[in-house]
């Protein structure tokens, strides 16, 4: 008796698919046993950010100063958000993953990034009331066809069983691409660019908001978002990104 492919158990169906189209390392195409993964060699080339880190900026510390310790940079110039974490430093391999999702619409890269972010930001995720992506202006969204930050936010929220919204924080005006701009130029570019939907303020009022983006370079975009959220009544704003540019004076993206 013939069995329709749609009646095959999910595990068997996945096995058949893997035989026909085996999973490959997202960076070097080495055959792997799992989709949305890296081989050991490529994984080890990533510069993972692990504790201890600055509680406010998420930048690595040379030694453990306590879970609530903040860096001299954060003390001198406190960010508009409360806490920040990132999974990796933005270097060659991390950049290739970011670009695979952002410019080549590769969802497997996004799935891997979201898993890594969930690990790096597990405490922030656990304490969040709602997860919001950094929004794109509608014209840029039309150009790119999707918002990579929303993709990551949705996957992280689903894994953690947390609510997420893409209709609360809005990019009110179109801005220049941030690529190639220095910190001051980035700050001017996004100043006042974000606002909250006036009919959806209750979604963040008094709540702990987790803001999601793919890369933090100078922090100008996240800063503008956090200021808008605080002005609208958010109780706390935390920031989680996949990658962190450790030398924002020389932005890579």
Coordinates of N, CA, C and O in Angstrom, one line a residue, residues 52-156:
X52 N 32.4 37.5 32.4 CA 31.8 38.7 32.9 C 31.7 39.8 31.8 O 32.6 40.0 31.0
X53 N 30.6 40.6 31.9 CA 30.4 41.7 31.0 C 29.8 42.9 31.8 O 29.3 42.8 32.9
X54 N 29.9 44.1 31.2 CA 29.3 45.3 31.7 C 27.8 45.1 31.7 O 27.2 44.8 30.6
X55 N 27.1 45.3 32.8 CA 25.7 45.1 32.9 C 24.9 46.1 32.0 O 23.9 45.7 31.5
X56 N 25.5 47.2 31.8 CA 24.8 48.3 31.0 C 25.0 48.1 29.5 O 24.1 48.3 28.7
X57 N 26.3 47.9 29.1 CA 26.7 47.9 27.7 C 26.9 46.5 27.1 O 26.9 46.3 25.9
X58 N 27.1 45.5 28.0 CA 27.3 44.1 27.5 C 28.7 43.9 27.0 O 28.9 42.9 26.3
X59 N 29.6 44.8 27.2 CA 31.0 44.7 26.7 C 31.8 43.8 27.7 O 31.5 43.8 28.9
X60 N 32.7 43.0 27.1 CA 33.4 42.1 28.0 C 34.3 42.7 29.0 O 34.9 43.8 28.7
X61 N 34.3 42.1 30.2 CA 35.3 42.5 31.2 C 36.5 41.5 31.2 O 36.3 40.4 30.8
X62 N 37.6 42.0 31.6 CA 38.8 41.2 31.7 C 38.7 40.2 32.8 O 39.3 39.1 32.8
X63 N 38.0 40.6 33.9 CA 37.8 39.7 35.1 C 36.5 40.0 35.7 O 35.8 41.0 35.4
X64 N 36.0 39.1 36.5 CA 34.7 39.2 37.1 C 34.6 40.3 38.2 O 35.3 40.3 39.1
X65 N 33.7 41.3 37.9 CA 33.5 42.3 38.9 C 32.1 42.3 39.5 O 31.7 43.3 40.2
X66 N 31.4 41.2 39.3 CA 30.1 41.1 39.9 C 29.0 41.2 38.8 O 29.2 41.9 37.8
X67 N 27.9 40.6 38.9 CA 26.8 40.6 37.9 C 26.2 41.9 37.6 O 25.7 42.1 36.5
X68 N 26.3 42.9 38.5 CA 25.7 44.2 38.3 C 26.8 45.3 38.0 O 26.4 46.5 37.9
X69 N 28.0 44.9 37.8 CA 29.1 45.9 37.6 C 28.9 46.5 36.2 O 28.5 45.9 35.3
X70 N 29.2 47.8 36.2 CA 29.2 48.5 34.9 C 30.6 49.1 34.6 O 31.4 49.4 35.5
X71 N 30.9 49.3 33.4 CA 32.2 49.8 32.9 C 32.3 51.3 33.2 O 31.3 52.0 33.3
X72 N 33.5 51.7 33.1 CA 33.8 53.2 33.2 C 33.1 53.9 32.0 O 32.6 55.1 32.2
X73 N 33.0 53.3 30.9 CA 32.4 54.0 29.7 C 30.9 54.2 30.0 O 30.3 55.2 29.7
X74 N 30.2 53.2 30.6 CA 28.8 53.3 31.0 C 28.6 54.3 32.1 O 27.5 55.0 32.1
X75 N 29.5 54.4 33.0 CA 29.4 55.4 34.1 C 29.5 56.8 33.5 O 28.8 57.7 33.9
X76 N 30.5 57.0 32.6 CA 30.7 58.3 32.0 C 29.6 58.8 31.1 O 29.3 60.0 31.0
X77 N 29.1 57.8 30.3 CA 28.0 58.1 29.3 C 26.9 57.1 29.4 O 26.9 56.2 28.5
X78 N 26.1 57.2 30.4 CA 25.0 56.1 30.6 C 24.1 56.0 29.4 O 23.7 57.0 28.9
X79 N 23.8 54.8 28.9 CA 22.9 54.6 27.8 C 21.5 54.8 28.2 O 21.2 54.8 29.4
X80 N 20.6 55.0 27.2 CA 19.2 55.3 27.5 C 18.5 54.0 27.9 O 17.5 54.0 28.6
X81 N 19.1 52.8 27.6 CA 18.5 51.5 28.0 C 19.1 51.1 29.3 O 20.1 51.7 29.8
X82 N 18.6 50.1 29.9 CA 19.0 49.6 31.3 C 20.2 48.6 31.2 O 21.2 48.8 31.8
X83 N 19.9 47.6 30.4 CA 20.9 46.5 30.3 C 21.1 46.1 28.8 O 20.1 46.2 28.1
X84 N 22.3 45.6 28.4 CA 22.5 45.2 27.1 C 23.3 43.9 27.1 O 24.2 43.7 27.9
X85 N 23.0 43.0 26.1 CA 23.8 41.8 25.9 C 23.9 41.6 24.4 O 23.0 42.0 23.6
X86 N 24.9 40.9 24.0 CA 25.1 40.5 22.6 C 25.8 39.1 22.6 O 26.5 38.7 23.6
X87 N 25.6 38.3 21.6 CA 26.1 37.0 21.5 C 27.5 36.9 21.1 O 28.3 36.1 21.7
X88 N 27.9 37.7 20.2 CA 29.3 37.7 19.6 C 29.8 39.0 19.3 O 29.0 40.0 19.1
X89 N 31.1 39.2 19.1 CA 31.7 40.4 18.5 C 31.5 40.4 17.0 O 31.6 39.3 16.4
X90 N 31.3 41.5 16.5 CA 31.1 41.7 15.0 C 32.4 41.6 14.3 O 33.1 42.6 14.1
X91 N 32.8 40.4 13.9 CA 34.0 40.2 13.2 C 33.7 39.3 11.9 O 32.5 39.2 11.6
X92 N 34.6 38.8 11.2 CA 34.4 38.3 9.9 C 33.3 37.3 9.8 O 32.3 37.4 9.0
X93 N 33.3 36.2 10.6 CA 32.3 35.1 10.5 C 31.0 35.6 11.0 O 29.9 35.3 10.4
X94 N 30.9 36.4 12.1 CA 29.7 37.0 12.5 C 29.1 37.9 11.4 O 27.8 37.9 11.2
X95 N 29.9 38.7 10.8 CA 29.4 39.6 9.7 C 28.8 38.8 8.6 O 27.8 39.2 8.0
X96 N 29.4 37.7 8.3 CA 28.8 36.8 7.2 C 27.5 36.3 7.5 O 26.6 36.2 6.7
X97 N 27.3 35.9 8.8 CA 26.0 35.4 9.2 C 24.9 36.6 9.2 O 23.8 36.4 8.7
X98 N 25.3 37.7 9.7 CA 24.4 38.9 9.6 C 24.0 39.2 8.2 O 22.8 39.5 7.9
X99 N 25.0 39.3 7.3 CA 24.7 39.6 5.9 C 23.9 38.5 5.2 O 23.1 38.9 4.3
X100 N 24.0 37.3 5.6 CA 23.2 36.2 5.0 C 21.8 36.4 5.3 O 20.9 36.1 4.5
X101 N 21.5 36.8 6.5 CA 20.1 37.1 6.9 C 19.6 38.4 6.3 O 18.5 38.5 5.8
X102 N 20.4 39.5 6.5 CA 20.0 40.8 6.2 C 19.9 41.1 4.7 O 18.9 41.8 4.3
X103 N 20.8 40.6 3.9 CA 20.9 40.9 2.5 C 20.6 39.8 1.6 O 20.3 40.0 0.4
X104 N 20.7 38.5 2.1 CA 20.4 37.4 1.2 C 19.2 36.5 1.7 O 18.9 35.4 1.1
X105 N 18.5 37.0 2.6 CA 17.2 36.4 3.1 C 17.4 35.0 3.4 O 16.5 34.1 3.1
X106 N 18.5 34.6 4.1 CA 18.7 33.2 4.5 C 18.1 33.0 5.9 O 18.7 33.4 6.9
X107 N 17.0 32.3 6.0 CA 16.4 32.1 7.3 C 17.2 31.2 8.2 O 17.1 31.3 9.4
X108 N 18.0 30.3 7.6 CA 18.7 29.4 8.5 C 19.8 30.2 9.3 O 20.0 29.9 10.5
X109 N 20.3 31.2 8.7 CA 21.2 32.1 9.4 C 20.5 32.8 10.6 O 21.0 32.9 11.7
X110 N 19.3 33.2 10.3 CA 18.5 33.8 11.4 C 18.1 32.9 12.5 O 18.1 33.3 13.7
X111 N 17.8 31.6 12.2 CA 17.5 30.7 13.2 C 18.7 30.5 14.1 O 18.6 30.4 15.4
X112 N 19.9 30.3 13.6 CA 21.1 30.2 14.4 C 21.4 31.4 15.2 O 21.7 31.3 16.4
X113 N 21.3 32.6 14.6 CA 21.5 33.8 15.4 C 20.5 33.9 16.5 O 20.9 34.3 17.6
X114 N 19.3 33.6 16.3 CA 18.3 33.7 17.4 C 18.6 32.8 18.5 O 18.4 33.1 19.7
X115 N 19.0 31.5 18.2 CA 19.4 30.6 19.3 C 20.6 31.1 20.1 O 20.6 31.0 21.3
X116 N 21.5 31.7 19.4 CA 22.7 32.2 20.1 C 22.3 33.4 21.0 O 22.8 33.6 22.1
X117 N 21.4 34.3 20.5 CA 20.9 35.4 21.2 C 20.1 35.0 22.4 O 20.2 35.6 23.5
X118 N 19.4 33.9 22.3 CA 18.6 33.4 23.4 C 19.5 33.0 24.5 O 19.1 33.2 25.7
X119 N 20.6 32.4 24.2 CA 21.5 32.0 25.2 C 22.2 33.2 25.9 O 22.3 33.3 27.1
X120 N 22.7 34.1 25.1 CA 23.4 35.3 25.6 C 22.5 36.2 26.4 O 22.9 36.8 27.4
X121 N 21.2 36.3 26.1 CA 20.3 37.2 26.7 C 19.2 36.5 27.6 O 18.2 37.0 27.8
X122 N 19.5 35.3 28.0 CA 18.5 34.5 28.7 C 17.9 35.2 29.9 O 16.7 35.1 30.2
X123 N 18.7 35.9 30.7 CA 18.2 36.6 31.9 C 17.3 37.7 31.4 O 16.2 38.0 32.0
X124 N 17.7 38.5 30.4 CA 16.9 39.6 29.9 C 15.6 39.1 29.4 O 14.5 39.7 29.6
X125 N 15.6 38.0 28.6 CA 14.4 37.4 28.1 C 13.5 37.0 29.2 O 12.3 37.2 29.1
X126 N 14.0 36.3 30.2 CA 13.2 35.8 31.3 C 12.4 36.9 32.0 O 11.3 36.7 32.5
X127 N 13.1 38.1 32.1 CA 12.5 39.2 32.8 C 11.7 40.1 32.0 O 11.1 41.1 32.5
X128 N 11.6 39.9 30.7 CA 10.9 40.8 29.8 C 9.4 40.5 29.8 O 8.9 39.4 29.9
X129 N 8.6 41.6 29.7 CA 7.1 41.5 29.6 C 6.7 41.4 28.1 O 5.7 40.8 27.7
X130 N 7.5 42.1 27.3 CA 7.2 42.1 25.8 C 8.5 42.3 25.1 O 9.4 43.0 25.5
X131 N 8.6 41.7 23.9 CA 9.7 41.8 23.0 C 9.4 42.6 21.8 O 8.4 42.3 21.1
X132 N 10.2 43.6 21.5 CA 10.0 44.5 20.3 C 11.2 44.5 19.4 O 12.3 44.6 19.9
X133 N 11.0 44.4 18.1 CA 12.2 44.6 17.2 C 12.4 46.1 16.9 O 11.5 46.9 16.9
X134 N 13.6 46.4 16.6 CA 13.9 47.7 16.0 C 13.2 47.8 14.6 O 13.4 47.0 13.8
X135 N 12.4 48.8 14.4 CA 11.6 48.8 13.2 C 12.3 49.4 12.0 O 13.3 50.2 12.2
X136 N 11.9 49.0 10.8 CA 12.3 49.6 9.6 C 11.3 50.6 9.1 O 10.1 50.4 9.4
X137 N 11.7 51.6 8.4 CA 10.7 52.5 7.7 C 10.0 51.7 6.7 O 10.6 50.8 6.0
X138 N 8.7 52.0 6.4 CA 7.9 51.2 5.5 C 8.6 51.1 4.1 O 8.4 50.1 3.4
X139 N 9.2 52.2 3.7 CA 9.9 52.2 2.3 C 11.0 51.2 2.3 O 11.2 50.4 1.4
X140 N 11.9 51.2 3.4 CA 13.0 50.3 3.4 C 12.5 48.8 3.6 O 13.1 47.9 3.0
X141 N 11.4 48.7 4.3 CA 10.8 47.3 4.5 C 10.3 46.8 3.1 O 10.5 45.7 2.8
X142 N 9.7 47.7 2.3 CA 9.3 47.3 1.0 C 10.5 46.9 0.1 O 10.5 46.0 -0.7
X143 N 11.6 47.7 0.3 CA 12.8 47.4 -0.5 C 13.4 46.0 -0.1 O 13.8 45.2 -1.0
X144 N 13.5 45.8 1.2 CA 14.2 44.5 1.7 C 13.2 43.3 1.7 O 13.7 42.2 1.8
X145 N 11.9 43.6 1.8 CA 10.9 42.6 1.8 C 10.6 42.0 3.2 O 9.6 41.4 3.5
X146 N 11.6 42.2 4.2 CA 11.4 41.8 5.5 C 12.3 42.5 6.4 O 13.3 43.0 6.0
X147 N 12.0 42.5 7.7 CA 12.8 43.2 8.8 C 13.5 42.1 9.5 O 12.9 41.3 10.2
X148 N 14.9 42.1 9.4 CA 15.7 41.0 10.0 C 15.5 41.1 11.6 O 15.6 40.0 12.2
X149 N 15.4 42.2 12.1 CA 15.2 42.4 13.6 C 13.9 41.7 14.0 O 13.8 41.1 15.1
X150 N 12.8 41.9 13.2 CA 11.5 41.3 13.5 C 11.6 39.8 13.4 O 11.0 39.1 14.2
X151 N 12.4 39.3 12.4 CA 12.6 37.9 12.3 C 13.2 37.3 13.6 O 12.7 36.3 14.1
X152 N 14.2 37.9 14.0 CA 14.9 37.5 15.3 C 14.0 37.6 16.5 O 14.0 36.7 17.3
X153 N 13.3 38.7 16.6 CA 12.4 38.9 17.7 C 11.3 37.8 17.8 O 11.0 37.3 18.9
X154 N 10.8 37.5 16.7 CA 9.7 36.5 16.6 C 10.2 35.1 17.0 O 9.6 34.4 17.8
X155 N 11.4 34.8 16.6 CA 12.0 33.4 16.9 C 12.3 33.4 18.4 O 12.1 32.4 19.1
X156 N 12.9 34.4 18.9 CA 13.3 34.5 20.3 C 12.0 34.4 21.2 O 12.0 33.7 22.2

